[in-house]
């Protein structure tokens, strides 16, 4: 029997496969999203092997570091994509710089002390930033798009918002007595997030297929 954590890790393969179907014809947003999903699947796979054999624990650690950085910047990029050009560029430039500085400072401290420094501090920071940005972006979508529930990126961004806010909330309770009872909720958040991704990707595929059918009829 698979554990909940293993199911949570394997669930990412579903949106990876769906996104891969339209990878060649997809735009930059879809390709970066596919890269994010594929990278996550690789990290989860290495994590699974590491927990069973301990043979790739170091490799998994390095991949995890790079993945966290990629996730932070991808979340920033996708969550800010719905803002006007000037504000979006300023937001990405300054927030991205803060991400780099905070992450570089964390690694510097760890290289000096040879121990983990604030292991969840950076992830909590970019997750709360992503929560606010994606929340505001979803509000803008509701004002700009009439059939919001049929818009693919509404579902994908909603999944990111749910995961970012939920994970930040759990990490904020890391050093409390309740953490042992709610830590497993991260797996449920992962699965729900992937469900939102699948919904968005299916709508995206249906939209592309209907457009192709319309062009062929013409």
XYZ file of N, CA and C in Angstrom:
654
model
N 0.840 -1.195 0.000
C 0.000 0.000 0.000
C 0.879 1.250 0.000
N 0.490 2.212 -0.819
C 1.219 3.467 -0.865
C 0.803 4.345 0.312
N 1.781 5.057 0.854
C 1.471 6.014 1.917
C 0.904 7.288 1.295
N 0.326 8.129 2.141
C -0.239 9.388 1.660
C 0.846 10.266 1.051
N 2.024 10.253 1.632
C 3.119 11.050 1.107
C 3.541 10.556 -0.277
N 3.563 9.258 -0.476
C 3.918 8.702 -1.779
C 2.847 9.014 -2.821
N 1.586 8.950 -2.412
C 0.493 9.323 -3.327
C 0.615 10.788 -3.709
N 0.942 11.631 -2.732
C 1.127 13.060 -2.984
C 2.247 13.299 -3.983
N 3.327 12.522 -3.867
C 4.462 12.673 -4.781
C 4.125 12.165 -6.180
N 3.433 11.040 -6.249
C 3.092 10.452 -7.550
C 2.030 11.260 -8.287
N 1.211 11.993 -7.545
C 0.108 12.736 -8.170
C 0.597 13.781 -9.159
N 1.824 14.247 -9.005
C 2.350 15.272 -9.898
C 2.529 14.750 -11.325
N 2.635 13.431 -11.470
C 2.832 12.852 -12.803
C 1.629 13.090 -13.716
N 0.443 13.254 -13.131
C -0.757 13.478 -13.947
C -0.691 14.829 -14.664
N -0.498 15.957 -13.958
C -0.365 17.223 -14.691
C 0.876 17.281 -15.574
N 1.948 16.575 -15.187
C 3.143 16.549 -16.037
C 2.809 15.955 -17.406
N 2.108 14.839 -17.415
C 1.747 14.175 -18.673
C 0.793 15.022 -19.504
N -0.185 15.642 -18.850
C -1.149 16.465 -19.587
C -0.467 17.686 -20.192
N 0.386 18.350 -19.406
C 1.092 19.525 -19.916
C 2.048 19.143 -21.036
N 2.633 17.940 -20.953
C 3.575 17.505 -21.986
C 2.936 17.271 -23.332
N 1.623 17.024 -23.350
C 0.929 16.759 -24.615
C 1.002 17.966 -25.544
N 0.854 19.164 -24.966
C 0.845 20.388 -25.766
C 2.123 21.207 -25.611
N 3.193 20.548 -25.184
C 4.425 21.280 -24.908
C 4.980 21.968 -26.149
N 4.983 21.264 -27.287
C 5.568 21.815 -28.510
C 4.788 23.012 -29.043
N 3.492 22.981 -28.870
C 2.653 24.060 -29.403
C 2.267 25.079 -28.335
N 2.679 24.849 -27.104
C 2.312 25.756 -26.023
C 3.158 27.019 -26.015
N 2.660 28.038 -25.296
C 3.393 29.293 -25.188
C 4.426 29.205 -24.067
N 5.124 30.328 -23.824
C 6.175 30.351 -22.810
C 5.622 30.024 -21.428
N 4.442 30.518 -21.129
C 3.846 30.282 -19.818
C 3.640 28.787 -19.579
N 3.131 28.086 -20.594
C 2.908 26.652 -20.452
C 4.230 25.898 -20.343
N 5.224 26.305 -21.102
C 6.511 25.611 -21.067
C 7.222 25.783 -19.725
N 7.157 26.975 -19.161
C 7.754 27.184 -17.843
C 6.980 26.412 -16.778
N 5.675 26.331 -16.948
C 4.853 25.561 -16.018
C 5.187 24.082 -16.108
N 5.378 23.588 -17.331
C 5.782 22.192 -17.511
C 7.138 21.940 -16.871
N 8.077 22.882 -17.053
C 9.390 22.749 -16.432
C 9.299 22.694 -14.919
N 8.423 23.504 -14.355
C 8.205 23.498 -12.914
C 7.664 22.148 -12.450
N 6.686 21.619 -13.164
C 6.101 20.329 -12.802
C 7.112 19.192 -12.952
N 7.845 19.193 -14.066
C 8.814 18.137 -14.307
C 9.933 18.167 -13.273
N 10.395 19.358 -12.952
C 11.432 19.518 -11.945
C 10.936 18.978 -10.596
N 9.692 19.300 -10.262
C 9.119 18.813 -9.017
C 9.014 17.302 -8.989
N 8.665 16.704 -10.135
C 8.557 15.247 -10.217
C 9.923 14.589 -10.010
N 10.964 15.181 -10.583
C 12.321 14.645 -10.421
C 12.756 14.718 -8.956
N 12.495 15.855 -8.315
C 12.871 16.025 -6.908
C 12.116 15.044 -6.027
N 10.813 14.876 -6.294
C 10.031 13.918 -5.516
C 10.539 12.488 -5.719
N 10.913 12.176 -6.961
C 11.442 10.845 -7.252
C 12.750 10.587 -6.526
N 13.629 11.565 -6.520
C 14.891 11.429 -5.801
C 14.661 11.331 -4.295
N 13.660 12.087 -3.809
C 13.330 12.017 -2.394
C 12.823 10.640 -2.004
N 12.031 10.030 -2.893
C 11.530 8.684 -2.641
C 12.677 7.677 -2.598
N 13.601 7.772 -3.555
C 14.755 6.871 -3.566
C 15.635 7.082 -2.352
N 15.797 8.336 -1.950
C 16.633 8.643 -0.795
C 16.050 8.049 0.485
N 14.717 8.091 0.605
C 14.085 7.545 1.810
C 14.163 6.028 1.865
N 14.298 5.395 0.701
C 14.347 3.931 0.666
C 15.771 3.372 0.715
N 16.733 4.095 0.106
C 18.081 3.536 -0.021
C 19.180 4.409 0.570
N 18.907 5.710 0.740
C 19.915 6.675 1.211
C 21.092 6.812 0.252
N 20.963 6.289 -0.964
C 22.076 6.312 -1.915
C 22.150 7.626 -2.689
N 21.043 8.371 -2.737
C 21.040 9.610 -3.522
C 20.658 10.800 -2.641
N 20.922 10.677 -1.352
C 20.496 11.739 -0.434
C 21.184 13.065 -0.745
N 22.485 13.015 -1.077
C 23.199 14.251 -1.398
C 22.687 14.869 -2.695
N 22.471 14.018 -3.696
C 21.950 14.513 -4.980
C 20.574 15.118 -4.775
N 19.752 14.442 -3.990
C 18.411 14.961 -3.716
C 18.488 16.315 -3.020
N 19.420 16.472 -2.099
C 19.577 17.741 -1.397
C 19.921 18.877 -2.333
N 20.852 18.630 -3.275
C 21.234 19.671 -4.229
C 20.074 20.012 -5.170
N 19.391 18.982 -5.657
C 18.246 19.213 -6.537
C 17.152 19.989 -5.812
N 16.957 19.673 -4.538
C 15.925 20.342 -3.763
C 16.221 21.825 -3.612
N 17.487 22.161 -3.402
C 17.881 23.567 -3.274
C 17.570 24.332 -4.558
N 17.989 23.762 -5.694
C 17.752 24.418 -6.981
C 16.256 24.510 -7.265
N 15.525 23.461 -6.897
C 14.081 23.453 -7.137
C 13.377 24.541 -6.333
N 13.771 24.724 -5.082
C 13.164 25.758 -4.250
C 13.377 27.136 -4.868
N 14.586 27.373 -5.388
C 14.863 28.655 -6.044
C 13.999 28.805 -7.291
N 13.920 27.739 -8.092
C 13.098 27.784 -9.311
C 11.631 28.011 -8.942
N 11.160 27.310 -7.936
C 9.769 27.452 -7.518
C 9.480 28.872 -7.079
N 10.394 29.460 -6.298
C 10.184 30.820 -5.807
C 10.048 31.804 -6.961
N 10.938 31.709 -7.938
C 10.905 32.656 -9.052
C 9.775 32.351 -10.030
N 9.431 31.083 -10.189
C 8.303 30.753 -11.053
C 6.996 31.248 -10.437
N 6.832 31.044 -9.138
C 5.638 31.536 -8.459
C 5.543 33.053 -8.571
N 6.676 33.742 -8.399
C 6.694 35.200 -8.535
C 6.303 35.601 -9.953
N 6.848 34.914 -10.924
C 6.593 35.240 -12.339
C 5.134 35.012 -12.700
N 4.580 33.862 -12.346
C 3.217 33.527 -12.738
C 2.204 34.340 -11.945
N 2.493 34.612 -10.661
C 1.547 35.357 -9.834
C 1.482 36.820 -10.216
N 2.542 37.350 -10.820
C 2.577 38.763 -11.210
C 2.241 38.984 -12.677
N 1.992 37.922 -13.421
C 1.795 38.048 -14.867
C 0.510 38.770 -15.247
N -0.415 38.910 -14.302
C -1.703 39.528 -14.607
C -1.732 41.023 -14.308
N -0.607 41.569 -13.812
C -0.540 42.997 -13.520
C -0.090 43.775 -14.759
N -0.256 45.100 -14.720
C 0.183 45.906 -15.858
C 1.701 45.856 -15.985
N 2.187 46.124 -17.174
C 3.594 45.890 -17.515
C 4.567 46.611 -16.596
N 4.331 47.899 -16.347
C 5.263 48.689 -15.543
C 5.344 48.157 -14.117
N 4.177 47.954 -13.503
C 4.156 47.454 -12.125
C 4.726 46.048 -12.051
N 4.414 45.223 -13.049
C 4.904 43.843 -13.070
C 6.425 43.807 -13.122
N 7.021 44.618 -13.982
C 8.485 44.621 -14.109
C 9.164 45.090 -12.824
N 8.605 46.140 -12.208
C 9.173 46.638 -10.952
C 9.046 45.586 -9.848
N 7.886 44.968 -9.799
C 7.629 43.950 -8.783
C 8.581 42.780 -8.918
N 8.757 42.305 -10.142
C 9.647 41.165 -10.358
C 11.093 41.529 -10.071
N 11.498 42.722 -10.447
C 12.890 43.119 -10.248
C 13.241 43.228 -8.773
N 12.426 43.953 -8.015
C 12.747 44.185 -6.607
C 12.493 42.937 -5.754
N 11.373 42.262 -5.986
C 11.090 41.065 -5.203
C 12.088 39.956 -5.522
N 12.426 39.812 -6.816
C 13.420 38.818 -7.204
C 14.773 39.094 -6.569
N 15.143 40.358 -6.482
C 16.415 40.730 -5.849
C 16.410 40.367 -4.367
N 15.273 40.604 -3.706
C 15.149 40.246 -2.285
C 15.247 38.736 -2.118
N 14.623 37.992 -3.015
C 14.733 36.532 -2.976
C 16.194 36.094 -3.050
N 16.918 36.649 -4.021
C 18.316 36.265 -4.209
C 19.167 36.629 -3.000
N 18.973 37.826 -2.469
C 19.757 38.269 -1.322
C 19.477 37.406 -0.096
N 18.217 37.127 0.165
C 17.867 36.333 1.344
C 18.371 34.902 1.215
N 18.268 34.355 0.006
C 18.737 32.996 -0.190
C 20.260 32.929 -0.125
N 20.937 33.926 -0.715
C 22.395 33.973 -0.642
C 22.888 34.138 0.785
N 22.202 34.962 1.561
C 22.571 35.158 2.972
C 22.394 33.873 3.761
N 21.332 33.152 3.478
C 21.083 31.878 4.160
C 22.217 30.887 3.871
N 22.610 30.777 2.596
C 23.678 29.844 2.244
C 25.016 30.271 2.839
N 25.225 31.565 2.916
C 26.478 32.047 3.507
C 26.562 31.651 4.973
N 25.469 31.856 5.698
C 25.445 31.494 7.110
C 25.640 29.991 7.298
N 25.047 29.207 6.427
C 25.172 27.754 6.540
C 26.589 27.288 6.211
N 27.237 27.965 5.253
C 28.608 27.583 4.913
C 29.568 27.914 6.047
N 29.261 28.965 6.805
C 30.121 29.364 7.927
C 29.885 28.465 9.136
N 28.611 28.203 9.443
C 28.280 27.440 10.638
C 28.225 25.936 10.398
N 28.174 25.535 9.119
C 28.086 24.121 8.747
C 26.809 23.452 9.274
N 25.796 24.235 9.540
C 24.501 23.706 9.985
C 23.389 24.440 9.244
N 22.206 23.848 9.234
C 21.058 24.487 8.607
C 20.655 25.726 9.393
N 20.453 26.813 8.685
C 20.065 28.071 9.310
C 18.661 28.443 8.858
N 17.754 28.569 9.801
C 16.366 28.915 9.491
C 15.850 28.076 8.316
N 15.756 26.759 8.463
C 15.443 25.882 7.341
C 14.149 26.215 6.617
N 13.169 26.800 7.305
C 11.895 27.108 6.660
C 11.669 28.616 6.483
N 12.647 29.421 6.880
C 12.455 30.865 6.841
C 12.296 31.373 5.413
N 13.189 30.942 4.509
C 13.124 31.442 3.137
C 11.866 30.961 2.445
N 11.543 29.673 2.586
C 10.352 29.152 1.924
C 9.094 29.834 2.451
N 9.051 30.104 3.751
C 7.904 30.806 4.323
C 7.788 32.205 3.748
N 8.925 32.855 3.538
C 8.917 34.214 3.002
C 8.364 34.247 1.583
N 8.894 33.402 0.695
C 8.411 33.484 -0.686
C 7.004 32.915 -0.830
N 6.608 32.026 0.074
C 5.245 31.498 0.015
C 4.216 32.547 0.403
N 4.512 33.360 1.413
C 3.559 34.400 1.799
C 3.527 35.497 0.748
N 4.674 35.800 0.132
C 4.689 36.768 -0.967
C 3.839 36.254 -2.125
N 4.013 34.973 -2.464
C 3.231 34.366 -3.537
C 1.743 34.363 -3.205
N 1.416 34.111 -1.949
C 0.008 34.100 -1.543
C -0.648 35.442 -1.805
N 0.009 36.519 -1.395
C -0.548 37.849 -1.596
C -0.649 38.186 -3.083
N 0.416 37.918 -3.835
C 0.425 38.265 -5.251
C -0.608 37.467 -6.037
N -0.674 36.168 -5.787
C -1.635 35.339 -6.516
C -3.062 35.688 -6.109
N -3.267 36.055 -4.838
C -4.590 36.475 -4.399
C -5.042 37.734 -5.110
N -4.170 38.733 -5.190
C -4.505 39.963 -5.910
C -4.698 39.699 -7.402
N -3.890 38.814 -7.945
C -4.008 38.467 -9.356
C -5.346 37.792 -9.650
N -5.793 36.927 -8.759
C -7.092 36.270 -8.921
C -8.224 37.295 -8.864
N -8.088 38.300 -8.003
C -9.092 39.363 -7.945
C -9.139 40.147 -9.252
N -7.976 40.416 -9.822
C -7.927 41.116 -11.107
C -8.557 40.272 -12.208
N -8.310 38.972 -12.179
C -8.926 38.084 -13.159
C -10.450 38.148 -13.077
N -10.970 38.174 -11.838
C -12.423 38.201 -11.658
C -13.032 39.471 -12.222
N -12.239 40.554 -12.267
C -12.723 41.818 -12.813
C -12.588 41.883 -14.331
N -11.642 41.132 -14.879
C -11.329 41.244 -16.299
C -11.950 40.153 -17.155
N -12.197 38.986 -16.569
C -12.643 37.828 -17.350
C -14.066 37.469 -16.942
N -14.931 37.336 -17.950
C -16.345 37.080 -17.687
C -16.573 35.635 -17.234
N -16.137 34.675 -18.023
C -16.297 33.259 -17.680
C -15.045 32.768 -16.967
N -14.888 33.225 -15.746
C -13.650 32.963 -15.011
C -13.435 31.482 -14.786
N -14.489 30.750 -14.522
C -14.367 29.332 -14.206
C -13.911 28.517 -15.412
N -14.026 29.093 -16.608
C -13.586 28.407 -17.827
C -12.201 28.866 -18.273
N -11.591 29.764 -17.514
C -10.261 30.270 -17.862
C -9.206 29.346 -17.264
N -8.377 28.690 -18.067
C -7.428 27.683 -17.560
C -6.497 28.184 -16.469
N -5.949 29.387 -16.653
C -4.944 29.859 -15.707
C -5.557 30.315 -14.387
N -6.862 30.492 -14.359
C -7.526 30.749 -13.084
C -7.367 29.545 -12.166
N -7.552 28.361 -12.708
C -7.428 27.140 -11.910
C -5.989 26.904 -11.485
N -5.058 27.124 -12.397
C -3.645 26.902 -12.072
C -3.174 27.880 -11.008
N -3.544 29.152 -11.165
C -3.146 30.156 -10.179
C -3.851 29.918 -8.844
N -5.081 29.428 -8.886
C -5.796 29.100 -7.649
C -5.096 27.971 -6.907
N -4.591 26.997 -7.644
C -3.829 25.915 -7.026
C -2.570 26.417 -6.352
N -1.881 27.333 -7.017
C -0.668 27.924 -6.447
C -1.003 28.726 -5.193
N -2.091 29.488 -5.257
C -2.506 30.283 -4.093
C -2.842 29.377 -2.909
N -3.615 28.337 -3.160
C -4.002 27.410 -2.091
C -2.782 26.751 -1.458
N -1.874 26.275 -2.304
C -0.667 25.607 -1.792
C 0.219 26.583 -1.018
N 0.435 27.783 -1.566
C 1.326 28.759 -0.932
C 0.791 29.194 0.421
N -0.489 29.545 0.466
C -1.068 30.017 1.716
C -1.146 28.895 2.740
N -1.583 27.720 2.304
C -1.713 26.599 3.232
C -0.380 26.146 3.788
N 0.632 26.055 2.927
C 1.956 25.616 3.372
C 2.594 26.639 4.298
N 2.422 27.924 3.965
C 2.945 28.979 4.845
C 2.301 28.898 6.222
N 1.004 28.680 6.255
C 0.292 28.592 7.530
C 0.812 27.427 8.368
N 1.060 26.287 7.709
C 1.576 25.120 8.435
C 2.996 25.372 8.930
N 3.852 25.944 8.067
C 5.232 26.228 8.464
C 5.294 27.228 9.614
N 4.318 28.149 9.651
C 4.301 29.147 10.720
C 4.070 28.507 12.088
N 3.490 27.310 12.089
C 3.225 26.596 13.342
C 4.262 25.508 13.612
N 5.420 25.623 12.940
C 6.427 24.564 12.990
C 6.897 24.269 14.409
N 7.074 25.297 15.207
C 7.645 25.099 16.546
C 6.576 25.133 17.637
N 5.371 24.750 17.278
C 4.292 24.655 18.252
C 3.944 23.185 18.500
N 3.159 22.943 19.509
C 2.792 21.567 19.854
C 1.821 20.951 18.850
N 1.129 21.788 18.096
C 0.106 21.283 17.181
C 0.688 20.798 15.857
N 1.963 21.087 15.607
C 2.541 20.816 14.292
C 2.480 19.337 13.914
N 2.661 18.441 14.880
C 2.646 17.009 14.583
C 1.279 16.558 14.062
N 0.238 17.238 14.505
C -1.113 16.861 14.099
C -1.487 17.400 12.715
N -0.878 18.513 12.322
C -1.285 19.144 11.056
C -0.235 19.027 9.950
N 0.956 18.489 10.268
C 2.022 18.424 9.268
C 1.591 17.604 8.049
N 0.808 16.558 8.270
C 0.349 15.732 7.162
C -0.581 16.446 6.199
N -1.102 17.607 6.611
C -1.973 18.368 5.723
C -1.241 18.850 4.479
N 0.083 18.933 4.555
C 0.872 19.350 3.389
C 0.649 18.387 2.218
N 0.513 17.103 2.527
C 0.261 16.125 1.469
C -1.101 16.341 0.823
N -2.111 16.639 1.638
C -3.435 16.927 1.099
C -3.411 18.192 0.239
N -2.669 19.204 0.695
C -2.547 20.440 -0.082
C -1.903 20.168 -1.437
N -0.873 19.321 -1.430
C -0.218 18.950 -2.681
C -1.198 18.299 -3.648
N -1.954 17.327 -3.154
C -2.885 16.592 -4.003
C -3.972 17.521 -4.542
N -4.511 18.382 -3.684
C -5.543 19.328 -4.123
C -4.970 20.293 -5.150
N -3.743 20.757 -4.898
C -3.088 21.653 -5.850
C -2.973 21.003 -7.224
N -2.536 19.748 -7.266
C -2.398 19.056 -8.540
C -3.759 18.857 -9.206
N -4.812 18.691 -8.395
C -6.149 18.600 -8.950
C -6.550 19.884 -9.655
N -6.227 21.025 -9.057
C -6.478 22.311 -9.692
C -5.669 22.444 -10.981
N -4.411 22.001 -10.932
C -3.566 22.057 -12.130
C -4.163 21.226 -13.258
N -4.625 20.026 -12.914
C -5.214 19.141 -13.927
C -6.443 19.791 -14.553
N -7.284 20.406 -13.733
C -8.473 21.079 -14.248
C -8.092 22.184 -15.217
N -7.111 22.993 -14.837
C -6.668 24.071 -15.712
C -6.064 23.562 -17.004
N -5.271 22.514 -16.915
C -4.624 21.968 -18.107
C -5.640 21.320 -19.047
N -6.642 20.666 -18.490
C -7.690 20.074 -19.325
C -8.452 21.166 -20.070
N -8.776 22.261 -19.381
C -9.440 23.388 -20.039
C -8.548 23.986 -21.116
N -7.247 24.027 -20.838
C -6.303 24.562 -21.819
C -6.238 23.676 -23.054
N -6.218 22.371 -22.847
C -6.193 21.436 -23.968
C -7.489 21.508 -24.766
N -8.615 21.577 -24.077
C -9.900 21.672 -24.767
C -10.009 22.966 -25.568
N -9.456 24.036 -25.009
C -9.461 25.316 -25.707
C -8.628 25.252 -26.970
N -7.444 24.641 -26.857
C -6.578 24.499 -28.031
C -7.205 23.591 -29.078
N -7.832 22.499 -28.623
C -8.461 21.572 -29.560
C -9.638 22.205 -30.279
N -10.423 23.012 -29.551
C -11.569 23.669 -30.180
C -11.115 24.718 -31.177
N -9.996 25.398 -30.848
C -9.452 26.376 -31.792
C -8.947 25.690 -33.049
N -8.288 24.534 -32.887
C -7.776 23.790 -34.040
C -8.940 23.292 -34.913
N -10.003 22.826 -34.254
C -11.173 22.347 -34.989
C -11.826 23.489 -35.763
N -11.873 24.654 -35.125
C -12.484 25.818 -35.775
C -11.681 26.226 -37.012
N -10.353 26.195 -36.887
C -9.509 26.549 -38.017
C -9.640 25.537 -39.144
N -9.746 24.244 -38.795
C -9.875 23.218 -39.823
C -11.213 23.338 -40.560
N -12.254 23.746 -39.850
C -13.559 23.939 -40.470
C -13.535 25.123 -41.427
N -12.734 26.140 -41.111
C -12.621 27.283 -41.999
C -11.811 26.932 -43.248
